[in-house]
């Protein structure tokens, strides 16, 4: 089955709703998709120079992943004395030394249907959900989450507790994209289809959602998501968590009542030699 046939089949069984439950052909189509996702032959979003964000979403992939939840039954999984109960369609992936992926023991899981390239390092505990793509040489540090269908490029550093949102819950149409050579600092959160372009740096604690305006001090512009376009962080931008005064009502700084500020991510500069030094990765860890 080629990818076009697979797409059509998945779309048909997704549209069939509960009627697909128990249908062996539906399960086969789902398993073909799951394997294609793991092999990196199918992606939830693909690079597309013609699109304003540089990415094209493949919505049928998410439909296929949801189909897997519909078709799966609860099943017990056992591992070293621990037991787990989850959907039969998403067991834990197993790697061997030949796969070139280092998974350090301790509370980490890569769900079936996730693509994890050679040279990726997964520090415990961390989680990579179905449909995610994690490319070569990327570090997924402790307590980091790669949400469903999120696309993570090459040589990305997802620092401790960085959270990359998925598309399943709450329901989101577009996967988050983190392009090559991005550093996502500790405790960052990137959600709701945000695209972080190549080489950008998110300082520790930066949170980006579809509704978050980002203030570019260098260019004097405010970046926002609009319509079909997600929030896009430009190439090599260095984003730090800041705040901005509330301008209305009791929140106004001069109102002498509440004097509130709102969280505001700020692009303080574009990557320079100092940033390269601050974000240098340790090759020995890879
Ligand atoms: C963003 C970061 C990489 C620094 O980059 P840099 O290019 O060296 O930045 P600079 O030190 O030149 O700072 C540029 C400006 O941003 C400000 N800034 C830098 N980091 C900041 C931060 N985290 N929060 C708020 N402001 C910050 C600086 O004060 C400076 O502004 P100023 O010139 O007005 O003083 C660093 O702050 C950071 O967050 N690193 C990630 C740490 C981390 O999460 N490690 C993971 C461990 S698992």
mmCIF file of N, CA and C in Angstrom, residues 85-158:
data_model
loop_
_atom_site.group_PDB
_atom_site.id
_atom_site.type_symbol
_atom_site.label_atom_id
_atom_site.label_comp_id
_atom_site.label_asym_id
_atom_site.label_seq_id
_atom_site.Cartn_x
_atom_site.Cartn_y
_atom_site.Cartn_z
ATOM 1 N N UNK A 85 -1.629 -0.999 32.233
ATOM 2 C CA UNK A 85 -2.821 -1.280 31.426
ATOM 3 C C UNK A 85 -2.979 -0.131 30.441
ATOM 4 N N UNK A 86 -2.983 -0.454 29.165
ATOM 5 C CA UNK A 86 -3.111 0.603 28.164
ATOM 6 C C UNK A 86 -3.753 0.011 26.916
ATOM 7 N N UNK A 87 -3.966 0.851 25.910
ATOM 8 C CA UNK A 87 -4.557 0.398 24.662
ATOM 9 C C UNK A 87 -3.615 -0.599 23.980
ATOM 10 N N UNK A 88 -4.180 -1.708 23.526
ATOM 11 C CA UNK A 88 -3.384 -2.781 22.915
ATOM 12 C C UNK A 88 -2.633 -2.294 21.683
ATOM 13 N N UNK A 89 -3.143 -1.231 21.089
ATOM 14 C CA UNK A 89 -2.537 -0.733 19.849
ATOM 15 C C UNK A 89 -1.291 0.115 20.094
ATOM 16 N N UNK A 90 -1.027 0.474 21.365
ATOM 17 C CA UNK A 90 0.140 1.324 21.660
ATOM 18 C C UNK A 90 1.022 0.723 22.742
ATOM 19 N N UNK A 91 1.621 -0.451 22.497
ATOM 20 C CA UNK A 91 2.553 -1.005 23.481
ATOM 21 C C UNK A 91 3.827 -0.156 23.508
ATOM 22 N N UNK A 92 4.710 -0.449 24.461
ATOM 23 C CA UNK A 92 5.984 0.276 24.533
ATOM 24 C C UNK A 92 6.902 -0.211 23.409
ATOM 25 N N UNK A 93 7.584 0.718 22.757
ATOM 26 C CA UNK A 93 8.542 0.316 21.705
ATOM 27 C C UNK A 93 9.784 -0.299 22.321
ATOM 28 N N UNK A 94 10.396 -1.255 21.622
ATOM 29 C CA UNK A 94 11.644 -1.859 22.090
ATOM 30 C C UNK A 94 12.756 -1.517 21.116
ATOM 31 N N UNK A 95 13.921 -1.175 21.666
ATOM 32 C CA UNK A 95 15.085 -0.853 20.844
ATOM 33 C C UNK A 95 16.194 -1.850 21.142
ATOM 34 N N UNK A 96 17.070 -2.083 20.178
ATOM 35 C CA UNK A 96 18.286 -2.821 20.479
ATOM 36 C C UNK A 96 19.478 -1.931 20.135
ATOM 37 N N UNK A 97 20.687 -2.417 20.479
ATOM 38 C CA UNK A 97 21.873 -1.573 20.324
ATOM 39 C C UNK A 97 22.036 -1.113 18.881
ATOM 40 N N UNK A 98 21.620 -1.950 17.937
ATOM 41 C CA UNK A 98 21.769 -1.623 16.520
ATOM 42 C C UNK A 98 20.923 -0.432 16.075
ATOM 43 N N UNK A 99 19.898 -0.087 16.819
ATOM 44 C CA UNK A 99 19.050 1.051 16.437
ATOM 45 C C UNK A 99 19.736 2.389 16.679
ATOM 46 N N UNK A 100 20.770 2.384 17.537
ATOM 47 C CA UNK A 100 21.533 3.612 17.760
ATOM 48 C C UNK A 100 20.798 4.651 18.588
ATOM 49 N N UNK A 101 19.759 4.245 19.271
ATOM 50 C CA UNK A 101 19.020 5.176 20.139
ATOM 51 C C UNK A 101 19.317 4.767 21.574
ATOM 52 N N UNK A 102 19.790 5.711 22.400
ATOM 53 C CA UNK A 102 20.133 5.374 23.784
ATOM 54 C C UNK A 102 18.958 5.727 24.686
ATOM 55 N N UNK A 103 18.364 4.741 25.324
ATOM 56 C CA UNK A 103 17.276 4.997 26.274
ATOM 57 C C UNK A 103 17.782 4.590 27.654
ATOM 58 N N UNK A 104 18.095 5.579 28.495
ATOM 59 C CA UNK A 104 18.648 5.324 29.828
ATOM 60 C C UNK A 104 17.517 4.825 30.730
ATOM 61 N N UNK A 105 17.737 3.744 31.503
ATOM 62 C CA UNK A 105 16.651 3.169 32.298
ATOM 63 C C UNK A 105 16.013 4.162 33.272
ATOM 64 N N UNK A 106 14.726 3.995 33.522
ATOM 65 C CA UNK A 106 14.087 4.775 34.577
ATOM 66 C C UNK A 106 12.918 5.624 34.146
ATOM 67 N N UNK A 107 11.785 5.023 33.949
ATOM 68 C CA UNK A 107 10.551 5.797 33.845
ATOM 69 C C UNK A 107 10.306 6.487 32.525
ATOM 70 N N UNK A 108 11.018 6.134 31.514
ATOM 71 C CA UNK A 108 10.805 6.779 30.216
ATOM 72 C C UNK A 108 9.997 5.868 29.298
ATOM 73 N N UNK A 109 9.198 6.449 28.438
ATOM 74 C CA UNK A 109 8.478 5.651 27.444
ATOM 75 C C UNK A 109 8.467 6.343 26.098
ATOM 76 N N UNK A 110 8.602 5.528 25.068
ATOM 77 C CA UNK A 110 8.376 6.000 23.702
ATOM 78 C C UNK A 110 7.204 5.180 23.192
ATOM 79 N N UNK A 111 6.122 5.836 22.893
ATOM 80 C CA UNK A 111 4.924 5.109 22.494
ATOM 81 C C UNK A 111 5.039 4.628 21.048
ATOM 82 N N UNK A 112 4.441 3.480 20.771
ATOM 83 C CA UNK A 112 4.407 2.982 19.397
ATOM 84 C C UNK A 112 3.818 4.066 18.491
ATOM 85 N N UNK A 113 4.357 4.146 17.275
ATOM 86 C CA UNK A 113 3.880 5.171 16.343
ATOM 87 C C UNK A 113 4.681 6.452 16.419
ATOM 88 N N UNK A 114 5.761 6.444 17.236
ATOM 89 C CA UNK A 114 6.652 7.613 17.277
ATOM 90 C C UNK A 114 7.909 7.284 16.481
ATOM 91 N N UNK A 115 8.409 8.244 15.714
ATOM 92 C CA UNK A 115 9.676 8.068 15.001
ATOM 93 C C UNK A 115 10.791 8.669 15.852
ATOM 94 N N UNK A 116 11.792 7.875 16.141
ATOM 95 C CA UNK A 116 12.941 8.354 16.917
ATOM 96 C C UNK A 116 14.191 7.974 16.131
ATOM 97 N N UNK A 117 14.931 8.984 15.653
ATOM 98 C CA UNK A 117 16.056 8.721 14.755
ATOM 99 C C UNK A 117 17.277 8.238 15.532
ATOM 100 N N UNK A 118 18.227 7.721 14.794
ATOM 101 C CA UNK A 118 19.492 7.312 15.398
ATOM 102 C C UNK A 118 20.136 8.528 16.065
ATOM 103 N N UNK A 119 20.849 8.255 17.153
ATOM 104 C CA UNK A 119 21.590 9.331 17.795
ATOM 105 C C UNK A 119 20.762 10.165 18.749
ATOM 106 N N UNK A 120 19.474 9.851 18.877
ATOM 107 C CA UNK A 120 18.647 10.561 19.860
ATOM 108 C C UNK A 120 18.975 10.006 21.245
ATOM 109 N N UNK A 121 19.069 10.894 22.238
ATOM 110 C CA UNK A 121 19.289 10.452 23.622
ATOM 111 C C UNK A 121 18.060 10.819 24.446
ATOM 112 N N UNK A 122 17.553 9.842 25.190
ATOM 113 C CA UNK A 122 16.345 10.037 25.997
ATOM 114 C C UNK A 122 16.718 9.866 27.465
ATOM 115 N N UNK A 123 16.696 10.960 28.236
ATOM 116 C CA UNK A 123 17.065 10.884 29.647
ATOM 117 C C UNK A 123 15.808 10.657 30.488
ATOM 118 N N UNK A 124 15.907 9.833 31.516
ATOM 119 C CA UNK A 124 14.716 9.502 32.296
ATOM 120 C C UNK A 124 14.351 10.586 33.301
ATOM 121 N N UNK A 125 13.094 10.771 33.650
ATOM 122 C CA UNK A 125 11.960 10.243 32.906
ATOM 123 C C UNK A 125 11.576 11.198 31.783
ATOM 124 N N UNK A 126 11.134 10.672 30.729
ATOM 125 C CA UNK A 126 10.661 11.507 29.613
ATOM 126 C C UNK A 126 9.645 10.679 28.830
ATOM 127 N N UNK A 127 8.894 11.357 27.963
ATOM 128 C CA UNK A 127 7.839 10.646 27.254
ATOM 129 C C UNK A 127 7.740 11.177 25.830
ATOM 130 N N UNK A 128 7.692 10.263 24.882
ATOM 131 C CA UNK A 128 7.471 10.648 23.484
ATOM 132 C C UNK A 128 6.186 9.970 23.034
ATOM 133 N N UNK A 129 5.216 10.761 22.634
ATOM 134 C CA UNK A 129 3.879 10.217 22.342
ATOM 135 C C UNK A 129 3.735 9.815 20.864
ATOM 136 N N UNK A 130 2.653 9.124 20.576
ATOM 137 C CA UNK A 130 2.387 8.596 19.228
ATOM 138 C C UNK A 130 2.394 9.715 18.187
ATOM 139 N N UNK A 131 2.948 9.415 17.027
ATOM 140 C CA UNK A 131 2.926 10.360 15.917
ATOM 141 C C UNK A 131 4.044 11.395 15.969
ATOM 142 N N UNK A 132 4.789 11.418 17.071
ATOM 143 C CA UNK A 132 5.881 12.404 17.168
ATOM 144 C C UNK A 132 7.032 11.989 16.258
ATOM 145 N N UNK A 133 7.819 12.974 15.859
ATOM 146 C CA UNK A 133 9.023 12.768 15.036
ATOM 147 C C UNK A 133 10.165 13.420 15.787
ATOM 148 N N UNK A 134 11.200 12.654 16.116
ATOM 149 C CA UNK A 134 12.356 13.228 16.820
ATOM 150 C C UNK A 134 13.585 12.873 15.993
ATOM 151 N N UNK A 135 14.246 13.909 15.469
ATOM 152 C CA UNK A 135 15.296 13.659 14.476
ATOM 153 C C UNK A 135 16.681 13.496 15.123
ATOM 154 N N UNK A 136 17.644 13.160 14.263
ATOM 155 C CA UNK A 136 18.992 12.757 14.690
ATOM 156 C C UNK A 136 19.655 13.717 15.667
ATOM 157 N N UNK A 137 20.339 13.131 16.645
ATOM 158 C CA UNK A 137 21.205 13.896 17.528
ATOM 159 C C UNK A 137 20.479 14.770 18.527
ATOM 160 N N UNK A 138 19.183 14.590 18.649
ATOM 161 C CA UNK A 138 18.421 15.419 19.595
ATOM 162 C C UNK A 138 18.474 14.808 20.994
ATOM 163 N N UNK A 139 18.526 15.685 21.980
ATOM 164 C CA UNK A 139 18.519 15.255 23.390
ATOM 165 C C UNK A 139 17.153 15.558 23.991
ATOM 166 N N UNK A 140 16.503 14.527 24.511
ATOM 167 C CA UNK A 140 15.240 14.721 25.227
ATOM 168 C C UNK A 140 15.577 14.523 26.703
ATOM 169 N N UNK A 141 15.733 15.630 27.416
ATOM 170 C CA UNK A 141 16.267 15.557 28.781
ATOM 171 C C UNK A 141 15.175 15.138 29.774
ATOM 172 N N UNK A 142 15.580 14.989 31.020
ATOM 173 C CA UNK A 142 14.673 14.473 32.057
ATOM 174 C C UNK A 142 13.410 15.318 32.185
ATOM 175 N N UNK A 143 12.299 14.653 32.373
ATOM 176 C CA UNK A 143 10.990 15.284 32.566
ATOM 177 C C UNK A 143 10.511 16.048 31.339
ATOM 178 N N UNK A 144 11.140 15.818 30.211
ATOM 179 C CA UNK A 144 10.669 16.485 28.988
ATOM 180 C C UNK A 144 9.550 15.638 28.374
ATOM 181 N N UNK A 145 8.631 16.332 27.713
ATOM 182 C CA UNK A 145 7.523 15.671 27.023
ATOM 183 C C UNK A 145 7.564 16.057 25.552
ATOM 184 N N UNK A 146 7.478 15.068 24.684
ATOM 185 C CA UNK A 146 7.256 15.349 23.266
ATOM 186 C C UNK A 146 5.836 14.869 22.974
ATOM 187 N N UNK A 147 4.922 15.809 22.813
ATOM 188 C CA UNK A 147 3.511 15.479 22.670
ATOM 189 C C UNK A 147 3.195 14.812 21.340
ATOM 190 N N UNK A 148 1.971 14.290 21.241
ATOM 191 C CA UNK A 148 1.553 13.572 20.042
ATOM 192 C C UNK A 148 1.743 14.436 18.791
ATOM 193 N N UNK A 149 2.319 13.837 17.773
ATOM 194 C CA UNK A 149 2.522 14.437 16.451
ATOM 195 C C UNK A 149 3.531 15.596 16.430
ATOM 196 N N UNK A 150 4.107 15.980 17.568
ATOM 197 C CA UNK A 150 5.092 17.076 17.560
ATOM 198 C C UNK A 150 6.281 16.684 16.692
ATOM 199 N N UNK A 151 6.828 17.660 15.985
ATOM 200 C CA UNK A 151 7.932 17.422 15.054
ATOM 201 C C UNK A 151 9.181 18.107 15.608
ATOM 202 N N UNK A 152 10.186 17.317 15.960
ATOM 203 C CA UNK A 152 11.402 17.854 16.565
ATOM 204 C C UNK A 152 12.562 17.580 15.608
ATOM 205 N N UNK A 153 13.314 18.639 15.257
ATOM 206 C CA UNK A 153 14.360 18.513 14.240
ATOM 207 C C UNK A 153 15.653 17.901 14.749
ATOM 208 N N UNK A 154 16.704 18.107 13.960
ATOM 209 C CA UNK A 154 18.023 17.555 14.286
ATOM 210 C C UNK A 154 18.737 18.428 15.313
ATOM 211 N N UNK A 155 19.524 17.769 16.160
ATOM 212 C CA UNK A 155 20.396 18.470 17.133
ATOM 213 C C UNK A 155 19.631 19.496 17.955
ATOM 214 N N UNK A 156 18.412 19.150 18.291
ATOM 215 C CA UNK A 156 17.627 20.010 19.194
ATOM 216 C C UNK A 156 17.962 19.599 20.620
ATOM 217 N N UNK A 157 18.001 20.567 21.538
ATOM 218 C CA UNK A 157 18.127 20.220 22.950
ATOM 219 C C UNK A 157 16.814 20.568 23.641
ATOM 220 N N UNK A 158 16.088 19.543 24.057
ATOM 221 C CA UNK A 158 14.877 19.754 24.859
ATOM 222 C C UNK A 158 15.315 19.612 26.313
#
